[in-house]
Amino acid sequence: QVHVFESGGGLVQAGGSLRLSCTVVGLRFRDYAMGWFRQAPGKEREGVSCSSWSGNTIEHADSVKGRFTISRDNAKNTLYLQMTRLTPEDTAMYSCAVWKETVCLGTWYQSSKILYWGQGTQVTVSS
């Protein structure tokens, strides 16, 4: 049975930083692309970032490029999302996701690409 665990969310002031972490149990971590989605109240789920199995290829949504950085440590079965220069528009539930493929394909941001989801960790940015 596969379990996906996120941590690191919280309340931060605008301009601040947070680092999210994600660990996975029950599958061979290095065999899958991994990443993050987010969903704000009243909005559709949005693909935020994706990392290929090796971490050599990454994708970020335009809304977070230059501010968020995704990385992974396959030896620790852990995925990270370093978020900087946060704004109130970044407020959302952030969910770690395991992709069906090993790489982040062109349509990586589509929810249909996801094999497993975490429960999510709340990020709230105050103005």
Backbone as ProteinMPNN parsed JSONL, in Angstrom:
{"seq_chain_A": "QVHVFESGGGLVQAGGSLRLSCTVVGLRFRDYAMGWFRQAPGKEREGVSCSSWSGNTIEHADSVKGRFTISRDNAKNTLYLQMTRLTPEDTAMYSCAVWKETVCLGTWYQSSKILYWGQGTQVTVSS", "coords_chain_A": {"N_chain_A": [[0.842, -1.184, 0.0], [0.537, 2.187, -0.839], [1.665, 5.192, 0.57], [1.573, 8.68, 0.87], [3.162, 11.399, 2.21], [3.006, 14.714, 3.315], [4.698, 17.624, 4.566], [5.487, 20.697, 6.299], [3.948, 22.899, 5.676], [2.222, 25.996, 6.561], [1.666, 29.166, 8.24], [2.639, 32.192, 6.862], [4.159, 35.39, 6.374], [3.624, 37.7, 3.672], [6.139, 37.733, 1.207], [7.776, 36.07, 2.554], [9.25, 32.777, 3.164], [8.884, 29.238, 2.66], [9.461, 25.741, 3.125], [8.389, 22.863, 1.698], [8.009, 19.37, 2.311], [8.011, 15.987, 1.148], [7.37, 12.631, 1.607], [7.406, 9.222, 0.554], [5.961, 6.074, 0.947], [6.014, 2.655, 0.221], [6.419, 2.39, -2.5], [8.813, 2.274, -5.194], [10.649, 4.912, -5.012], [12.411, 6.247, -6.778], [11.566, 5.532, -9.257], [9.637, 7.108, -10.328], [8.288, 10.158, -11.637], [7.827, 13.061, -9.668], [5.95, 15.498, -7.828], [4.203, 18.631, -7.228], [0.923, 19.824, -6.596], [-1.55, 22.387, -6.23], [-4.423, 23.756, -4.567], [-6.615, 26.324, -4.255], [-9.256, 27.788, -2.279], [-12.331, 27.66, -3.965], [-11.136, 27.598, -6.426], [-9.695, 25.922, -9.31], [-7.74, 22.905, -9.202], [-4.244, 23.223, -9.454], [-1.342, 22.503, -11.291], [1.824, 22.722, -9.92], [4.651, 22.159, -9.748], [7.017, 19.861, -11.165], [9.168, 17.061, -10.994], [11.44, 15.082, -12.743], [12.306, 11.559, -12.539], [15.017, 11.486, -11.946], [15.58, 14.005, -11.191], [16.8, 15.654, -12.94], [15.332, 16.889, -14.885], [13.01, 19.404, -14.646], [9.882, 21.02, -14.092], [8.016, 23.996, -13.852], [5.102, 25.799, -12.959], [4.065, 28.757, -14.671], [3.267, 30.708, -12.897], [4.817, 30.412, -10.661], [7.43, 30.354, -11.359], [10.835, 31.159, -10.922], [10.457, 31.711, -8.283], [9.736, 29.441, -6.838], [11.29, 26.304, -6.123], [11.784, 23.042, -7.075], [12.987, 19.953, -5.805], [14.668, 16.805, -5.263], [15.575, 14.002, -3.219], [16.606, 11.049, -3.824], [17.797, 9.057, -2.361], [16.785, 9.429, 0.132], [14.145, 9.158, -0.273], [12.596, 11.449, -0.591], [10.919, 14.41, -1.456], [11.116, 17.87, -2.257], [9.862, 21.23, -1.939], [10.903, 24.296, -2.319], [9.824, 27.387, -1.426], [9.794, 30.741, -2.143], [9.555, 34.33, -1.717], [6.797, 34.567, -1.225], [3.342, 35.17, -1.878], [0.001, 36.413, -1.111], [-1.559, 35.191, -3.035], [-0.524, 32.71, -3.308], [-1.609, 31.196, -1.372], [-3.003, 28.166, -0.459], [-4.037, 24.69, -0.517], [-1.486, 22.446, -0.598], [-0.521, 19.694, -2.422], [1.322, 16.727, -2.533], [2.387, 14.707, -5.241], [2.483, 11.67, -7.102], [3.619, 10.881, -10.178], [2.426, 9.052, -13.105], [4.388, 8.457, -14.899], [7.987, 8.358, -15.517], [9.114, 10.721, -16.143], [8.493, 14.26, -16.59], [6.136, 14.927, -18.651], [4.925, 16.786, -21.554], [2.33, 17.605, -20.866], [2.363, 17.728, -18.076], [1.081, 18.965, -15.984], [-1.496, 18.159, -15.736], [-4.096, 16.673, -13.89], [-4.83, 14.097, -14.517], [-2.506, 12.773, -14.966], [-1.582, 11.757, -12.632], [-0.713, 9.273, -10.293], [-0.701, 8.684, -7.541], [-1.827, 10.501, -4.66], [-1.028, 12.847, -2.065], [-2.321, 13.807, 1.199], [-2.224, 16.5, 1.591], [-0.927, 19.742, 2.523], [-1.445, 22.703, 4.257], [-0.854, 25.945, 3.089], [-0.633, 29.208, 4.024], [-0.589, 32.55, 3.233], [-0.127, 35.637, 4.54], [-1.097, 39.053, 4.095]], "CA_chain_A": [[0.0, 0.0, 0.0], [1.327, 3.401, -1.004], [1.276, 6.353, 1.369], [2.286, 9.904, 0.517], [3.075, 12.283, 3.37], [3.561, 16.053, 3.155], [4.915, 18.424, 5.766], [6.145, 21.974, 6.071], [3.045, 24.022, 5.453], [2.021, 26.881, 7.706], [1.302, 30.556, 8.017], [3.821, 33.019, 6.641], [3.844, 36.713, 5.842], [4.001, 37.944, 2.283], [7.568, 37.944, 1.05], [8.49, 35.044, 3.292], [9.604, 31.509, 2.522], [8.561, 27.97, 3.3], [9.909, 24.559, 2.392], [7.542, 21.685, 1.843], [8.655, 18.075, 2.109], [7.094, 14.885, 0.831], [7.968, 11.304, 1.62], [6.515, 8.208, 0.008], [6.191, 4.714, 1.432], [5.267, 1.632, -0.491], [6.798, 2.242, -3.888], [10.21, 2.578, -5.453], [10.576, 6.365, -5.196], [13.207, 6.714, -7.904], [10.963, 5.08, -10.514], [8.522, 7.965, -10.69], [8.298, 11.607, -11.54], [7.124, 13.509, -8.459], [5.775, 16.942, -7.839], [3.236, 19.297, -6.369], [-0.243, 20.553, -7.063], [-2.181, 23.188, -5.187], [-5.805, 24.156, -4.808], [-7.131, 27.378, -3.388], [-10.715, 27.736, -2.174], [-13.072, 28.192, -5.094], [-10.353, 27.539, -7.655], [-9.341, 24.588, -9.779], [-6.419, 22.411, -8.832], [-3.211, 23.729, -10.362], [-0.035, 21.88, -11.237], [2.818, 23.715, -9.496], [6.011, 21.78, -10.124], [7.224, 18.433, -11.422], [10.562, 16.647, -11.129], [11.63, 13.749, -13.3], [12.798, 10.588, -11.559], [16.405, 11.778, -11.601], [15.725, 15.395, -10.777], [17.517, 16.41, -13.97], [14.359, 17.664, -15.641], [11.962, 19.926, -13.786], [8.916, 21.928, -14.674], [7.304, 24.851, -12.907], [4.051, 26.638, -13.521], [4.503, 30.136, -14.896], [2.929, 31.527, -11.735], [5.789, 30.238, -9.572], [8.797, 30.352, -11.896], [11.702, 32.16, -10.331], [10.205, 31.818, -6.836], [9.668, 28.102, -6.261], [12.26, 25.347, -6.653], [11.521, 21.656, -6.697], [14.169, 19.091, -5.786], [14.395, 15.501, -4.666], [16.685, 13.192, -2.74], [16.129, 9.676, -3.999], [18.343, 8.222, -1.287], [15.942, 9.624, 1.307], [12.739, 9.042, -0.685], [11.987, 12.71, -0.187], [10.749, 15.482, -2.43], [11.045, 19.172, -1.599], [9.459, 22.421, -2.687], [11.347, 25.525, -1.67], [8.975, 28.487, -1.893], [10.283, 32.04, -1.71], [8.775, 35.519, -2.148], [5.398, 34.141, -1.228], [2.299, 36.201, -1.933], [-1.301, 35.861, -0.71], [-2.101, 34.363, -4.117], [0.019, 31.361, -3.155], [-2.377, 30.508, -0.334], [-3.678, 27.001, -1.03], [-3.644, 23.369, -0.025], [-0.46, 21.911, -1.479], [-0.53, 18.237, -2.388], [2.395, 16.006, -3.207], [1.807, 13.784, -6.21], [3.33, 10.711, -7.799], [3.171, 10.778, -11.562], [2.381, 7.724, -13.687], [5.588, 8.276, -15.702], [9.26, 8.674, -14.87], [9.499, 12.077, -16.527], [7.402, 15.226, -16.633], [5.815, 15.113, -20.056], [4.444, 18.116, -21.911], [1.103, 17.96, -20.143], [2.638, 17.259, -16.719], [0.244, 19.692, -15.029], [-2.855, 17.613, -15.732], [-4.355, 15.746, -12.786], [-4.948, 12.741, -15.052], [-1.171, 12.182, -15.002], [-1.199, 11.396, -11.279], [-0.975, 7.911, -9.833], [-1.014, 8.754, -6.116], [-1.888, 11.83, -4.074], [-0.958, 13.007, -0.629], [-3.491, 14.451, 1.807], [-2.063, 17.938, 1.444], [-0.489, 20.582, 3.631], [-1.973, 24.037, 4.016], [0.039, 27.103, 3.072], [-1.39, 30.449, 4.112], [0.29, 33.712, 3.161], [-0.855, 36.83, 4.964], [-0.612, 40.287, 3.452]], "C_chain_A": [[0.887, 1.247, 0.0], [0.754, 4.521, -0.133], [2.178, 7.521, 1.006], [2.062, 10.899, 1.647], [3.731, 13.632, 3.056], [3.765, 16.694, 4.523], [5.514, 19.764, 5.365], [5.239, 23.146, 5.802], [2.911, 24.872, 6.707], [1.602, 28.254, 7.281], [2.573, 31.385, 7.899], [3.375, 34.367, 6.098], [4.278, 36.824, 4.388], [5.479, 38.312, 2.2], [8.412, 36.892, 1.733], [8.706, 33.773, 2.486], [9.113, 30.335, 3.35], [9.179, 26.854, 2.47], [8.984, 23.399, 2.733], [8.367, 20.424, 1.594], [7.598, 17.019, 1.862], [7.875, 13.586, 0.874], [6.93, 10.289, 1.155], [6.932, 6.848, 0.548], [5.387, 3.764, 0.57], [5.517, 1.543, -1.975], [8.271, 2.631, -4.04], [10.302, 4.028, -5.913], [11.253, 6.813, -6.484], [12.612, 6.303, -9.259], [9.909, 6.045, -11.056], [8.899, 9.449, -10.701], [7.432, 11.991, -10.333], [6.929, 15.008, -8.548], [4.66, 17.408, -6.934], [2.103, 19.911, -7.179], [-0.72, 21.43, -5.912], [-3.601, 23.521, -5.575], [-6.226, 25.169, -3.773], [-8.647, 27.29, -3.342], [-11.394, 28.379, -3.375], [-12.339, 28.166, -6.415], [-10.055, 26.103, -8.041], [-7.946, 24.2, -9.278], [-5.415, 22.815, -9.905], [-1.918, 22.941, -10.178], [1.016, 22.939, -10.944], [4.202, 23.376, -10.033], [6.092, 20.275, -10.308], [8.721, 18.178, -11.557], [10.608, 15.258, -11.737], [12.249, 12.844, -12.249], [14.203, 10.924, -11.064], [16.583, 13.168, -11.015], [16.405, 16.252, -11.823], [16.587, 17.271, -14.817], [13.253, 18.104, -14.697], [11.076, 20.875, -14.572], [8.286, 22.741, -13.55], [6.209, 25.597, -13.638], [4.573, 28.064, -13.669], [4.305, 31.006, -13.656], [3.957, 31.438, -10.616], [7.236, 30.26, -10.057], [9.614, 31.494, -11.306], [11.513, 32.318, -8.833], [10.223, 30.462, -6.149], [10.728, 27.22, -6.928], [11.927, 23.956, -6.14], [12.833, 20.877, -6.738], [13.798, 17.783, -5.111], [15.688, 14.843, -4.232], [16.221, 11.749, -2.787], [16.653, 8.743, -2.914], [17.478, 8.306, -0.029], [14.453, 9.489, 0.986], [11.962, 10.319, -0.369], [12.016, 13.722, -1.326], [10.598, 16.792, -1.673], [10.452, 20.218, -2.541], [9.867, 23.628, -1.863], [10.563, 26.685, -2.267], [9.5, 29.791, -1.303], [9.394, 33.139, -2.259], [7.301, 35.172, -2.253], [4.463, 35.342, -1.221], [0.981, 35.584, -1.471], [-1.92, 34.962, -1.781], [-1.554, 32.942, -4.079], [-0.709, 30.565, -2.08], [-3.201, 29.392, -0.962], [-3.318, 25.76, -0.227], [-2.678, 22.791, -1.054], [-0.403, 20.391, -1.305], [0.659, 17.684, -3.155], [1.764, 14.954, -4.115], [2.875, 12.898, -6.819], [2.785, 10.566, -9.204], [3.18, 9.329, -12.04], [3.664, 7.417, -14.46], [6.843, 8.594, -14.896], [9.704, 10.105, -15.134], [8.255, 12.962, -16.569], [7.127, 15.534, -18.101], [5.183, 16.484, -20.281], [3.214, 18.56, -21.146], [1.209, 17.514, -18.694], [1.663, 17.825, -15.695], [-1.183, 19.164, -14.955], [-3.016, 16.572, -14.626], [-4.451, 14.303, -13.253], [-3.609, 12.019, -15.117], [-0.777, 11.542, -13.672], [-1.65, 10.003, -10.892], [-1.402, 7.903, -8.363], [-0.965, 10.208, -5.65], [-1.62, 11.767, -2.574], [-2.209, 13.717, -0.124], [-3.423, 15.967, 1.699], [-1.574, 18.609, 2.714], [-0.871, 22.023, 3.292], [-0.87, 25.088, 4.086], [-0.837, 28.352, 3.052], [-0.422, 31.624, 4.168], [-0.534, 34.944, 3.5], [-0.237, 38.075, 4.334], [-0.117, 41.29, 4.48]], "O_chain_A": [[1.86, 1.335, 0.749], [-0.453, 4.762, -0.102], [3.39, 7.366, 0.854], [0.924, 11.206, 2.001], [4.869, 13.683, 2.59], [3.097, 16.351, 5.499], [5.984, 19.941, 4.241], [5.708, 24.28, 5.708], [3.416, 24.519, 7.773], [1.233, 28.492, 6.131], [3.47, 31.287, 8.736], [2.339, 34.471, 5.441], [5.186, 36.124, 3.94], [5.995, 39.089, 3.004], [9.623, 36.825, 1.522], [8.392, 33.702, 1.298], [8.95, 30.426, 4.566], [9.393, 27.003, 1.266], [8.826, 23.016, 3.892], [9.293, 20.414, 0.783], [6.454, 17.135, 2.302], [8.924, 13.464, 0.242], [5.728, 10.479, 1.343], [8.118, 6.523, 0.596], [4.233, 4.029, 0.232], [4.906, 0.72, -2.657], [8.878, 3.226, -3.15], [10.055, 4.327, -7.081], [10.726, 7.664, -7.2], [13.129, 6.705, -10.302], [9.353, 5.817, -12.13], [9.705, 9.918, -9.898], [6.44, 11.33, -10.025], [7.657, 15.701, -9.258], [4.228, 16.709, -6.017], [2.295, 20.435, -8.276], [-0.333, 21.227, -4.762], [-3.945, 23.564, -6.756], [-6.196, 24.907, -2.571], [-9.263, 26.77, -4.273], [-11.071, 29.504, -3.755], [-12.853, 28.655, -7.421], [-10.147, 25.189, -7.222], [-7.107, 25.049, -8.977], [-5.701, 22.756, -11.1], [-1.457, 22.737, -9.055], [1.091, 23.947, -11.646], [4.844, 24.197, -10.688], [5.344, 19.514, -9.695], [9.448, 18.972, -12.153], [9.895, 14.358, -11.294], [12.668, 13.31, -11.19], [14.538, 10.675, -9.906], [17.613, 13.47, -10.413], [16.572, 17.455, -11.622], [17.015, 18.269, -15.397], [12.631, 17.279, -14.028], [11.483, 21.448, -15.583], [8.055, 22.24, -12.45], [6.37, 25.98, -14.797], [5.414, 28.516, -12.892], [5.082, 31.926, -13.401], [3.976, 32.283, -9.722], [8.163, 30.192, -9.25], [9.153, 32.63, -11.205], [12.313, 32.982, -8.175], [10.672, 30.345, -5.009], [11.024, 27.359, -8.115], [11.807, 23.728, -4.936], [13.681, 21.115, -7.599], [12.752, 17.669, -4.471], [16.753, 15.09, -4.796], [15.52, 11.285, -1.887], [16.011, 7.744, -2.589], [17.441, 7.373, 0.773], [13.604, 9.679, 1.856], [10.812, 10.266, 0.068], [13.005, 13.86, -2.047], [10.024, 16.827, -0.585], [10.532, 20.102, -3.764], [9.254, 23.939, -0.842], [10.63, 26.936, -3.471], [9.631, 29.915, -0.085], [8.582, 32.909, -3.155], [6.65, 35.458, -3.258], [4.759, 36.384, -0.635], [0.853, 34.36, -1.44], [-2.713, 34.074, -1.468], [-2.08, 32.062, -4.76], [-0.443, 29.377, -1.904], [-3.993, 29.627, -1.875], [-2.425, 25.776, 0.62], [-3.013, 22.663, -2.231], [-0.256, 19.879, -0.196], [0.961, 18.112, -4.27], [0.725, 14.382, -3.785], [4.015, 13.316, -7.024], [1.633, 10.177, -9.399], [3.854, 8.48, -11.457], [3.999, 6.249, -14.658], [6.771, 9.039, -13.75], [10.566, 10.636, -14.433], [7.123, 12.476, -16.582], [7.836, 16.334, -18.711], [4.938, 17.238, -19.339], [3.064, 19.736, -20.816], [0.249, 16.98, -18.138], [1.448, 17.219, -14.645], [-1.993, 19.678, -14.183], [-2.167, 15.698, -14.457], [-4.185, 13.382, -12.481], [-3.565, 10.803, -15.3], [0.245, 10.861, -13.591], [-2.792, 9.604, -11.123], [-2.344, 7.205, -7.986], [-0.193, 11.024, -6.154], [-1.936, 10.783, -1.906], [-3.045, 14.167, -0.908], [-4.454, 16.64, 1.715], [-1.777, 18.114, 3.823], [-0.643, 22.493, 2.178], [-0.067, 25.111, 5.019], [-1.675, 28.523, 2.167], [0.45, 31.687, 5.034], [-1.517, 35.253, 2.826], [0.965, 38.14, 4.079], [0.325, 42.38, 4.116]]}, "name": "protein", "num_of_chains": 1, "seq": "QVHVFESGGGLVQAGGSLRLSCTVVGLRFRDYAMGWFRQAPGKEREGVSCSSWSGNTIEHADSVKGRFTISRDNAKNTLYLQMTRLTPEDTAMYSCAVWKETVCLGTWYQSSKILYWGQGTQVTVSS"}
